[in-house]
Coordinates of N, CA and C in Angstrom, one line a residue:
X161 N -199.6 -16.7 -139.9 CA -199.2 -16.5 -138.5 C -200.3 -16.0 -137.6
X162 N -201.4 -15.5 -138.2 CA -202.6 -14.9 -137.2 C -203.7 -16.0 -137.3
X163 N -203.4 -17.5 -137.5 CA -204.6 -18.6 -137.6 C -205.4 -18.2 -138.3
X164 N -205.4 -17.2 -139.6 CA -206.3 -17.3 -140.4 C -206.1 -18.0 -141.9
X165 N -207.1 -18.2 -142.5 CA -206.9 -18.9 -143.8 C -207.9 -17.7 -144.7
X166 N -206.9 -18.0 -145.7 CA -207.5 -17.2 -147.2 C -207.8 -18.0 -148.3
X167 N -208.7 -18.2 -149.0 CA -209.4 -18.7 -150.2 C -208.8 -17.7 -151.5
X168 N -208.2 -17.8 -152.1 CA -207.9 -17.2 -153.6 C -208.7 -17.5 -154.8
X169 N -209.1 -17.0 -155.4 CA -209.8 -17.2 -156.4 C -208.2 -17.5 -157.6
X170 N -208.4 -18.6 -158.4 CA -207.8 -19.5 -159.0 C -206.9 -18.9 -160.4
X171 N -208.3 -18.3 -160.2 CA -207.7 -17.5 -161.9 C -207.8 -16.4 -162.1
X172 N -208.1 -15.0 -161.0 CA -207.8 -13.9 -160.9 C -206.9 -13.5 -159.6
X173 N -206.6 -14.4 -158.4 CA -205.5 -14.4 -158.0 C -205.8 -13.6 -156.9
X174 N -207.0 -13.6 -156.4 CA -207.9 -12.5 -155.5 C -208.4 -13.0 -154.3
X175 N -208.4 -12.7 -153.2 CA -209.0 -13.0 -151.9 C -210.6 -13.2 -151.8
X176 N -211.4 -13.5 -152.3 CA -212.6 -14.1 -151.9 C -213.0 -14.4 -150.7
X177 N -212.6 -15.0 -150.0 CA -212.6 -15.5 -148.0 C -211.6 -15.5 -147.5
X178 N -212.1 -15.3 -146.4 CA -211.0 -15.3 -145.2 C -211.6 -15.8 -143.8
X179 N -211.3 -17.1 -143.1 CA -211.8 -17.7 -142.0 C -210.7 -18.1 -140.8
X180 N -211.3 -17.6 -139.4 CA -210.1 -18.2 -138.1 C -210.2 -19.7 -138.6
X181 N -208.6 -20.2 -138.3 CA -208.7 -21.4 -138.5 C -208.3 -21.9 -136.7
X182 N -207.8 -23.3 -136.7 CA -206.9 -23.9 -135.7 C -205.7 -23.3 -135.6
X183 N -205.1 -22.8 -134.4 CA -203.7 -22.8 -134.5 C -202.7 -24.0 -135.2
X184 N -201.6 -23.4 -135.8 CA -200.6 -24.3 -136.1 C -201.2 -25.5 -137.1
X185 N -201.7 -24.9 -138.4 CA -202.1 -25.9 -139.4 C -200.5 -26.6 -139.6
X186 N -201.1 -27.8 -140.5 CA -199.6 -28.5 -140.7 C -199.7 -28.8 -142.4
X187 N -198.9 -28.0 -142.6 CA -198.7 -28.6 -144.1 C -200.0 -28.4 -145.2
X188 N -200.5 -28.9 -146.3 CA -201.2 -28.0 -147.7 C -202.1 -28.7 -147.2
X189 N -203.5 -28.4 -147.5 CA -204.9 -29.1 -147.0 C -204.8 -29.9 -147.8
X190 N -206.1 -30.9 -147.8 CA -206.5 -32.4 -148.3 C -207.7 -31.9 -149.2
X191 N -207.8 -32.1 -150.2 CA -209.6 -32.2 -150.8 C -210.4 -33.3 -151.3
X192 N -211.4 -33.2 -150.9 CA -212.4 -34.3 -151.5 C -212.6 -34.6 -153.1
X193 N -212.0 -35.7 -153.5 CA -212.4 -35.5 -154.8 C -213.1 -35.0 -155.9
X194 N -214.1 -34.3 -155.4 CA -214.9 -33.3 -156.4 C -214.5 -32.2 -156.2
X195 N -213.7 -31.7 -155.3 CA -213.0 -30.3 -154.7 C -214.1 -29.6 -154.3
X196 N -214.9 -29.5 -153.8 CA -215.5 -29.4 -153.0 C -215.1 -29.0 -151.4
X197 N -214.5 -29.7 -150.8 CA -214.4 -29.9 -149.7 C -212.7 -30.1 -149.6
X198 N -212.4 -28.7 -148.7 CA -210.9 -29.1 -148.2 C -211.1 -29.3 -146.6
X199 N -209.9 -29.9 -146.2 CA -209.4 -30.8 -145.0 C -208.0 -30.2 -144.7
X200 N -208.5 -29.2 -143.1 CA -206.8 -29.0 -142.3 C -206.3 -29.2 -141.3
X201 N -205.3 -29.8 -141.1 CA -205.2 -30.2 -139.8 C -204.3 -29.6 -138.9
X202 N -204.9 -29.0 -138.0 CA -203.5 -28.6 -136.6 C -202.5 -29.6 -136.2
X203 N -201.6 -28.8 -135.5 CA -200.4 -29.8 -134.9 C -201.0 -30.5 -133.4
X204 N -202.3 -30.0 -133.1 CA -202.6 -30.8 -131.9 C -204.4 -31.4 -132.2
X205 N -204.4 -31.9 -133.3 CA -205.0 -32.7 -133.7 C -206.3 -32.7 -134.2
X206 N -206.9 -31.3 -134.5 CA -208.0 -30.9 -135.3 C -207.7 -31.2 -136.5
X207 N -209.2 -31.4 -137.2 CA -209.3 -31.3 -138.4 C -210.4 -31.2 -138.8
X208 N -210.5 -30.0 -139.7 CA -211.7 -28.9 -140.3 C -212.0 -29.5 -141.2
X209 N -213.1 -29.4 -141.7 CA -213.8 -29.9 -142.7 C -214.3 -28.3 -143.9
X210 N -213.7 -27.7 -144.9 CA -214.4 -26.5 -144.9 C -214.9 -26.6 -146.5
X211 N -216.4 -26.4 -146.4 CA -217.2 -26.3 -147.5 C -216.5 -25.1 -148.3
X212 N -216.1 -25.6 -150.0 CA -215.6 -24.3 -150.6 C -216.6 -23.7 -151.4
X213 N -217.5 -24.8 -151.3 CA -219.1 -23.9 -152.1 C -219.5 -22.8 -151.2
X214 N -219.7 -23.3 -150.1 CA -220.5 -22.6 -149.4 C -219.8 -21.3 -148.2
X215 N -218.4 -21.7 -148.8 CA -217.3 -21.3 -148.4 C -218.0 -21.0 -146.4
X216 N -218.3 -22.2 -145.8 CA -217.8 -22.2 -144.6 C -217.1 -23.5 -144.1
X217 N -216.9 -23.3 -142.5 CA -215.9 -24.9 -141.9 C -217.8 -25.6 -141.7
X218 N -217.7 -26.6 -141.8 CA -219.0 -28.1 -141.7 C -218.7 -28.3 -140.8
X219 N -217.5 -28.8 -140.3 CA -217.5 -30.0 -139.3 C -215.7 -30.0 -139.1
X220 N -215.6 -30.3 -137.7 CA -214.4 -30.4 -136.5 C -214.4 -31.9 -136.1
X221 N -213.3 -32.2 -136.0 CA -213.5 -33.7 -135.2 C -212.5 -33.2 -134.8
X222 N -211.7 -34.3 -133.1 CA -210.6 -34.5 -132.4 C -210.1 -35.6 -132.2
X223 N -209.4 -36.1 -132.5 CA -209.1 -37.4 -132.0 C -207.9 -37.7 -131.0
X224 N -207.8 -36.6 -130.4 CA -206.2 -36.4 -129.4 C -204.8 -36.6 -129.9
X225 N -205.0 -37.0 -131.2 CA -203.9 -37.1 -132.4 C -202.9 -36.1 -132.6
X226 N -201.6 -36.0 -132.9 CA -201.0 -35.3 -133.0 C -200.2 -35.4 -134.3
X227 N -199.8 -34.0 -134.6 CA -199.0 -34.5 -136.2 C -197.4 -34.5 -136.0
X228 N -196.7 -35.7 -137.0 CA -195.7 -35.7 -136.7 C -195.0 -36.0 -138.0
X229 N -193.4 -36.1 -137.8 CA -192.6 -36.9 -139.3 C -192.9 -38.1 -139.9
X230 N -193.6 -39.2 -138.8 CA -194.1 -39.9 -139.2 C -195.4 -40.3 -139.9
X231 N -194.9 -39.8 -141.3 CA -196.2 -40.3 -142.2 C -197.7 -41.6 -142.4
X232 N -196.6 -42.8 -142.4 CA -197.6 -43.7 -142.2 C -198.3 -43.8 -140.6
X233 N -197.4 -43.7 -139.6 CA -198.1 -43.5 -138.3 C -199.7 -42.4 -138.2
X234 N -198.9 -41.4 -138.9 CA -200.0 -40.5 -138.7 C -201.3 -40.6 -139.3
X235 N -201.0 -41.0 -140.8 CA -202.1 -41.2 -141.7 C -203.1 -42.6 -141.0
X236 N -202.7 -43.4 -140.5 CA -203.3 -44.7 -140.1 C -204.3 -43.9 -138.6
X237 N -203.4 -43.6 -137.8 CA -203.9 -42.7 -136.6 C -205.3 -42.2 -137.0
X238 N -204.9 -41.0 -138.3 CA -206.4 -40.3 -138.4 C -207.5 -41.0 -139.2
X239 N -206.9 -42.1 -139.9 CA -207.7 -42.8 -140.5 C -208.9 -43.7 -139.2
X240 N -208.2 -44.5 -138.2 CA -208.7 -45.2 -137.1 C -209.6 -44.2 -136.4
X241 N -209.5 -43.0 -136.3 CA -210.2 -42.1 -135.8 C -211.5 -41.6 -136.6
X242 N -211.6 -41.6 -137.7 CA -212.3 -41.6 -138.9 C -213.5 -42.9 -138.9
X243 N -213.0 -44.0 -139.0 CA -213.9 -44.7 -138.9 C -214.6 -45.5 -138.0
X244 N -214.7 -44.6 -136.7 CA -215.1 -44.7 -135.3 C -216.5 -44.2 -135.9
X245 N -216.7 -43.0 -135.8 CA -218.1 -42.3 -135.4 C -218.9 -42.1 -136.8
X246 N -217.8 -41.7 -138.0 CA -218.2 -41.4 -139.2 C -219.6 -42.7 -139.5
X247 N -219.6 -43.4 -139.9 CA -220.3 -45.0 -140.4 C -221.4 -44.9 -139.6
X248 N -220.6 -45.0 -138.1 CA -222.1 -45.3 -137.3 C -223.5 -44.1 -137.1
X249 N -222.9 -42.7 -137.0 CA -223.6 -41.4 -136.9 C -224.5 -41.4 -138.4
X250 N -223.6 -41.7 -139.5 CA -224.3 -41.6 -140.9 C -225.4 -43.2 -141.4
X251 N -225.1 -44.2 -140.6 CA -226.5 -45.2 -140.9 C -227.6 -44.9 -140.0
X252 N -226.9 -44.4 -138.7 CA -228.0 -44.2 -137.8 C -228.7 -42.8 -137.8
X253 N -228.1 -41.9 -138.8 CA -228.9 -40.8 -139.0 C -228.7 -39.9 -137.6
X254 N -228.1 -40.0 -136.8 CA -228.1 -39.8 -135.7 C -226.4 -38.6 -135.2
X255 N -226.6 -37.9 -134.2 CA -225.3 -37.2 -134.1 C -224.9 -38.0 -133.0
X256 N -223.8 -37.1 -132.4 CA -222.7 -37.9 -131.4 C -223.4 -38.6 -130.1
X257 N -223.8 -38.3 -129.8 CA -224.6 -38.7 -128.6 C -224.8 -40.5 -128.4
X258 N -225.1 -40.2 -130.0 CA -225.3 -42.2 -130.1 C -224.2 -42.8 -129.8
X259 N -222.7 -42.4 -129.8 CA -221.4 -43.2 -129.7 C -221.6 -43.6 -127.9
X260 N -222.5 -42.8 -127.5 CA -222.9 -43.3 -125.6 C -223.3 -44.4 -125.8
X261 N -224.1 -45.3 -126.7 CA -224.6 -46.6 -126.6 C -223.6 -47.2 -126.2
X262 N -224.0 -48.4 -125.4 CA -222.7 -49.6 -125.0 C -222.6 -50.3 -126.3
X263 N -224.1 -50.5 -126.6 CA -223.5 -51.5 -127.6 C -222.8 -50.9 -129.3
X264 N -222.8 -49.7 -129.2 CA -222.3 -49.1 -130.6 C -220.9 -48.7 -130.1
X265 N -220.4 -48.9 -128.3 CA -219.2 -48.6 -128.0 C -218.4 -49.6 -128.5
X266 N -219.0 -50.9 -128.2 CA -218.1 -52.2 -128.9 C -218.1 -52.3 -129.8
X267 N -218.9 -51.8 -130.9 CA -218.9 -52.0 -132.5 C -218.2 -50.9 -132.7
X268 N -217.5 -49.9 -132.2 CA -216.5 -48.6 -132.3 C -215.3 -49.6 -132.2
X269 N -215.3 -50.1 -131.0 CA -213.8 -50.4 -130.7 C -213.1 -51.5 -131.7
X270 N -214.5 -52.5 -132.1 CA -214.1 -53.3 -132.8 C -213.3 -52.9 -134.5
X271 N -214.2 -51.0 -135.2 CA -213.3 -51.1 -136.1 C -212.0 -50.3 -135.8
X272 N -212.1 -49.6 -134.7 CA -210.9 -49.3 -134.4 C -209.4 -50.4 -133.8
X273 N -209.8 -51.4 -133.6 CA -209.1 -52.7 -133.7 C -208.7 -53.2 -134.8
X274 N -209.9 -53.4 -135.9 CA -209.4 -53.9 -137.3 C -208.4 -53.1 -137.7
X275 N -208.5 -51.6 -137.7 CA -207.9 -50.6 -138.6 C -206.7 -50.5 -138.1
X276 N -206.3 -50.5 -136.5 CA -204.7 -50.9 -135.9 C -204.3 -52.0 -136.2
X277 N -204.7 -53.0 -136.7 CA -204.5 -54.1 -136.8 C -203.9 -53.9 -138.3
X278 N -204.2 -53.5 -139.7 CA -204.2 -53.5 -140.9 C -203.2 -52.1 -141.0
X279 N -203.1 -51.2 -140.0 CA -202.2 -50.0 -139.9 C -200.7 -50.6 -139.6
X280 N -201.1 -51.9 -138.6 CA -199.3 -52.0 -138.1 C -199.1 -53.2 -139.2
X281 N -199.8 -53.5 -140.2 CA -199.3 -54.4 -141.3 C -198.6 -53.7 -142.4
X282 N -199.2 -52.1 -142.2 CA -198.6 -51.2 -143.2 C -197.6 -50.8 -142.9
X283 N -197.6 -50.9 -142.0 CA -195.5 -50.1 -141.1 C -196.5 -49.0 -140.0
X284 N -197.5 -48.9 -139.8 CA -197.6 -47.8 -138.4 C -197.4 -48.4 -137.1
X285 N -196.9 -47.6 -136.1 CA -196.3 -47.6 -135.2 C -197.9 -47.4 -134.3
X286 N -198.4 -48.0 -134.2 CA -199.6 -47.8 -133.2 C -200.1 -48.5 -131.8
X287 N -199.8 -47.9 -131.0 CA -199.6 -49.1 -129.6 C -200.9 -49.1 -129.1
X288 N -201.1 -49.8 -128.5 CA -202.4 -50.7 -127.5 C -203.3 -50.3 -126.8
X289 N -202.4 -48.7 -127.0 CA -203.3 -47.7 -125.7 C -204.3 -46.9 -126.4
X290 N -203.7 -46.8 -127.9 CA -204.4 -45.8 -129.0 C -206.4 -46.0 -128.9
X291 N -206.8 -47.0 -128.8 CA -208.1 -47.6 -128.7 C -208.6 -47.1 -127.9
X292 N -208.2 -47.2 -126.9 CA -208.8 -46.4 -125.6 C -208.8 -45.0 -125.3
X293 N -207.9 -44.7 -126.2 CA -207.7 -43.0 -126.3 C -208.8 -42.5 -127.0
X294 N -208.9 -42.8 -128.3 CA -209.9 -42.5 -129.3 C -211.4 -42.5 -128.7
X295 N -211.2 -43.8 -128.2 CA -213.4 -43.8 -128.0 C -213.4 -43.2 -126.2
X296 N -212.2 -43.0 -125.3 CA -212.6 -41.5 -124.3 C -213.0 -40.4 -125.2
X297 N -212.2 -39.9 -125.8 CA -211.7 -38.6 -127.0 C -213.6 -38.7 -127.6
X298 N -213.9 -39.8 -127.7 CA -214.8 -39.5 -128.5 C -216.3 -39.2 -127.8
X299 N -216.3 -40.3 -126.4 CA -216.7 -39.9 -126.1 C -217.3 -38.4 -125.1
X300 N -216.1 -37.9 -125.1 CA -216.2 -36.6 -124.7 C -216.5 -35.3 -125.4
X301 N -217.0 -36.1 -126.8 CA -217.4 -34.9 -127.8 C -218.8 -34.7 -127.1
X302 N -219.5 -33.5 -127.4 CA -220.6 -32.5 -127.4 C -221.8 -33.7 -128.0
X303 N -222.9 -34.1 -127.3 CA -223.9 -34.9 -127.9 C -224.1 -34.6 -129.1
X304 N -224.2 -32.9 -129.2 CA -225.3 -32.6 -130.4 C -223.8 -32.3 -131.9
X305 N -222.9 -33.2 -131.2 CA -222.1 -32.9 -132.4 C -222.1 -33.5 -133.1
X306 N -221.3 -33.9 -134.4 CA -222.1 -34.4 -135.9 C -220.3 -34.8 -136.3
X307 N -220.3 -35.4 -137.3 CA -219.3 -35.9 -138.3 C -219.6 -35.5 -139.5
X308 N -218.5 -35.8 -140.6 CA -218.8 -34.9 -142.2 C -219.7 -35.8 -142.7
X309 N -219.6 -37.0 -142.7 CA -220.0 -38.1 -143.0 C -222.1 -38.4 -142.7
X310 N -222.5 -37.6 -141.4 CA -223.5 -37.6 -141.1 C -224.5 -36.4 -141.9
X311 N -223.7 -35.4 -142.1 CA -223.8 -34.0 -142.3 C -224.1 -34.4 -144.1
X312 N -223.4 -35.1 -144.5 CA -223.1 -35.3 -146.5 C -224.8 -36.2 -146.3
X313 N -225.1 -37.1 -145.6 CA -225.8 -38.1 -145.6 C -226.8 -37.3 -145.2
X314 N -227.1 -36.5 -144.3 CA -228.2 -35.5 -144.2 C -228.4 -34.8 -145.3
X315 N -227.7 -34.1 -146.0 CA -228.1 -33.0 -147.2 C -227.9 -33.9 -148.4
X316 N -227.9 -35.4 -148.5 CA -228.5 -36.3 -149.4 C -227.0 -35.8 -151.1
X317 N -225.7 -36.0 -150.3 CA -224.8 -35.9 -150.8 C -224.1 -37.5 -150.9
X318 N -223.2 -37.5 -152.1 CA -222.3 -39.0 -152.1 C -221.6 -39.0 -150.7
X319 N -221.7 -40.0 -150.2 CA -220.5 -40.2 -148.9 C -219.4 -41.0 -149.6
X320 N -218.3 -39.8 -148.5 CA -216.8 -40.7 -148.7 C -216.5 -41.7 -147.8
X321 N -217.1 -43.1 -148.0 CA -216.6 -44.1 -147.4 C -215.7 -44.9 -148.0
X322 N -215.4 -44.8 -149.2 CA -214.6 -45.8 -150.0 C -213.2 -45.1 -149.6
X323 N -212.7 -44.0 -148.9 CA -212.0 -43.3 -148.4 C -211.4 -44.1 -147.2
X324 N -212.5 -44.0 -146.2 CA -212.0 -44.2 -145.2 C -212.4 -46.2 -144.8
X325 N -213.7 -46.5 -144.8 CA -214.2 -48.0 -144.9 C -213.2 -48.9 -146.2
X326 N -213.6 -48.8 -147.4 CA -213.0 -49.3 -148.5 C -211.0 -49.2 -148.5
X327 N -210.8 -48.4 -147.8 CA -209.2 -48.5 -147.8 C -208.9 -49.0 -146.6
X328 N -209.0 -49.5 -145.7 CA -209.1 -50.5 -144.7 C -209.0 -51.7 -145.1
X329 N -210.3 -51.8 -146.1 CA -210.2 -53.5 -146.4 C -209.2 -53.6 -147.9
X330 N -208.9 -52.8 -148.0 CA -208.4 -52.9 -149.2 C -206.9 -53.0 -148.7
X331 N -206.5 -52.4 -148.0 CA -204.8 -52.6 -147.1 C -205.2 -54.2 -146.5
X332 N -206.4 -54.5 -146.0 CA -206.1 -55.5 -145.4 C -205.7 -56.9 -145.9
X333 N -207.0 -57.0 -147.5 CA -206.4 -57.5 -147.9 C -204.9 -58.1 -148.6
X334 N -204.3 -57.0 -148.7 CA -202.9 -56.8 -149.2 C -202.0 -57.7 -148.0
X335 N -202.4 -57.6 -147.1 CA -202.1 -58.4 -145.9 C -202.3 -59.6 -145.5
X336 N -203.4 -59.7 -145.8 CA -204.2 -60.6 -145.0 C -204.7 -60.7 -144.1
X337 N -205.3 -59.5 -143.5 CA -205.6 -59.5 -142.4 C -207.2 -58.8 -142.3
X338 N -208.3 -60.2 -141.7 CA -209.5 -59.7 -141.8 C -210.0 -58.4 -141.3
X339 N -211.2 -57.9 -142.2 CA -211.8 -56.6 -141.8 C -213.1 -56.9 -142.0
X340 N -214.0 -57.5 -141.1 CA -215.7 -57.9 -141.6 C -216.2 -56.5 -141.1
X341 N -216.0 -56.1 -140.1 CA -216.9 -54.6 -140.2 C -216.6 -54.0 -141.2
X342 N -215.3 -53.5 -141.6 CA -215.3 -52.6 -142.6 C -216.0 -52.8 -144.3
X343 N -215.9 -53.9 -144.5 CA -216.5 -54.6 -145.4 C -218.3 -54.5 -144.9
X344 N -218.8 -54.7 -143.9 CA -220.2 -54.5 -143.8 C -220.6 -52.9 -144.0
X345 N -219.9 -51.8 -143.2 CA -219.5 -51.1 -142.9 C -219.5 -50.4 -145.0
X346 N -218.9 -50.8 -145.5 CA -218.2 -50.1 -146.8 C -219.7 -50.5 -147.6
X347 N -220.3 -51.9 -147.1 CA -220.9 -51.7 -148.7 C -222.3 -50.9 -147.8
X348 N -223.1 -51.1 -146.8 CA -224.1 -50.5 -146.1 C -223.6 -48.7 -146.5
X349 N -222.8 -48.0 -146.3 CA -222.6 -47.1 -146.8 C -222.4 -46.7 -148.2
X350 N -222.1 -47.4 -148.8 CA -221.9 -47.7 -150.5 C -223.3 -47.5 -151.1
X351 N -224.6 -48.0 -150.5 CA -225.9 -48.5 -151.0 C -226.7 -47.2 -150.9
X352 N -226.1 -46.4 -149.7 CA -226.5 -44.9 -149.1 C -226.0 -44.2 -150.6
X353 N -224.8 -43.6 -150.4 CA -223.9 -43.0 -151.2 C -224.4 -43.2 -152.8
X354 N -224.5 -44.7 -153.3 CA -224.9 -44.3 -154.6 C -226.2 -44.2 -154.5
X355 N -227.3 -43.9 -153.9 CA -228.9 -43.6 -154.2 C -228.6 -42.5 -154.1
X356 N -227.6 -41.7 -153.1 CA -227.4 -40.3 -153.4 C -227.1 -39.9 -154.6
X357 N -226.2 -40.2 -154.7 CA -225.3 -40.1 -156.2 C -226.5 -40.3 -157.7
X358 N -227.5 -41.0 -157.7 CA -228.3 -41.2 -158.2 C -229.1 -40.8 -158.1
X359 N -229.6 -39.9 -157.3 CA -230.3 -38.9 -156.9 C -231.8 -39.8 -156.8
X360 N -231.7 -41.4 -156.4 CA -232.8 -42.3 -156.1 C -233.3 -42.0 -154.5
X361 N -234.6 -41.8 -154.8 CA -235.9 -42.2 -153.1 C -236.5 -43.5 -153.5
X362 N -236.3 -44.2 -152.7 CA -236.9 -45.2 -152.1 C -238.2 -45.2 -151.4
X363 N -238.9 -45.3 -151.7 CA -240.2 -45.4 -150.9 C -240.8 -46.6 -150.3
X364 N -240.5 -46.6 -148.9 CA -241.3 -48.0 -148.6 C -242.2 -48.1 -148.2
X365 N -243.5 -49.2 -148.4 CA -245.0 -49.2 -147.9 C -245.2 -50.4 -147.8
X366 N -246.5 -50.8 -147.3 CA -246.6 -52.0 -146.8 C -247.1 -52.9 -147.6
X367 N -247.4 -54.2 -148.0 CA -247.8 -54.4 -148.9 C -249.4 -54.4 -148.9

């Protein structure tokens, strides 16, 4: 009730941290498959990204989203919002600022199209306006701001795109309904992610 969150330690049952969160979390956090990394979201449309190694919050995104009873709506919502900035910030190495290009505005809107497109194949209720909401929303984020996705790819961590890229095309196919960015999009970050994962440098030089 005082927007704060507490960390328990698992097997002595003990307070370890304590950090302000967002007012009005909704419901149990989300974690990254290696647990590592939990995910919480407010009722007015944050969501924290918070390192449990390093036990701090990484990274904030907005997407003017709101949570509601509607599960599939919602999950599609944050997903479409997800794969706006995440992809593009983490191939281009680059923080928010770059979503100002024109031309990376139409390669935004375009996967935010596929993914409403493949969302309302799934049963989400997502209307026509949502597009436009997202990339104002986005672009009114802080230039020097960053996504989790840019932030994992800076400190030479696996990225979660098979999360957010790879379940896109993978609903779509179920459907039928094309997704070529996300598919460019999934394996260009795929090629990132496992050199990480592999802990491979590449060195290029001329011949």
């Amino acid at each position: 009730g005082d927007n704060h969150v507490s960390i328990i330690d698992g097997e002595r049952f003990e307070r370890i941290h304590r950090f302000a969160s967002r007012p009005a979390l909704q419901g149990a956090p989300g974690f990254s498959p290696d647990g590592r990394y939990a995910y919480f979201a407010s009722g007015d449309g944050w969501v924290s990204k918070f390192d449990l190694w390093k036990l701090e919050v990484v990274a904030e995104t907005r997407a003017g989203i709101r949570t509601s009873d509607d599960f599939t709506t919602t999950a599609w919502q944050k997903l479409c919002a997800n794969v706006v900035a995440n992809g593009i910030t983490a191939l281009t190495a680059q923080r928010m600022g770059v979503m100002r290009r024109p031309d990376l505005i139409v390669l935004g809107r375009g996967l935010i199209d596929e993914c409403i497109q493949v969302g309302r194949a799934e049963g989400a209720d997502i209307d026509d306006g949502y597009a436009d909401l997202l990339l104002r929303g986005i672009q009114e984020m802080p230039e020097e701001g960053g996504t989790s996705m840019l932030y994992d790819r800076l400190a030479g961590n696996p990225l979660e795109y098979d999360a957010k890229y790879g379940a896109v095309v993978r609903a779509g196919r179920r459907h039928g309904v094309p997704t070529p960015l996300h598919q460019a999009f999934a394996g260009l970050l795929g090629a990132i992610s496992d050199a990480a994962h592999e802990g491979v440098m590449h060195n290029c030089s001329r011949p």
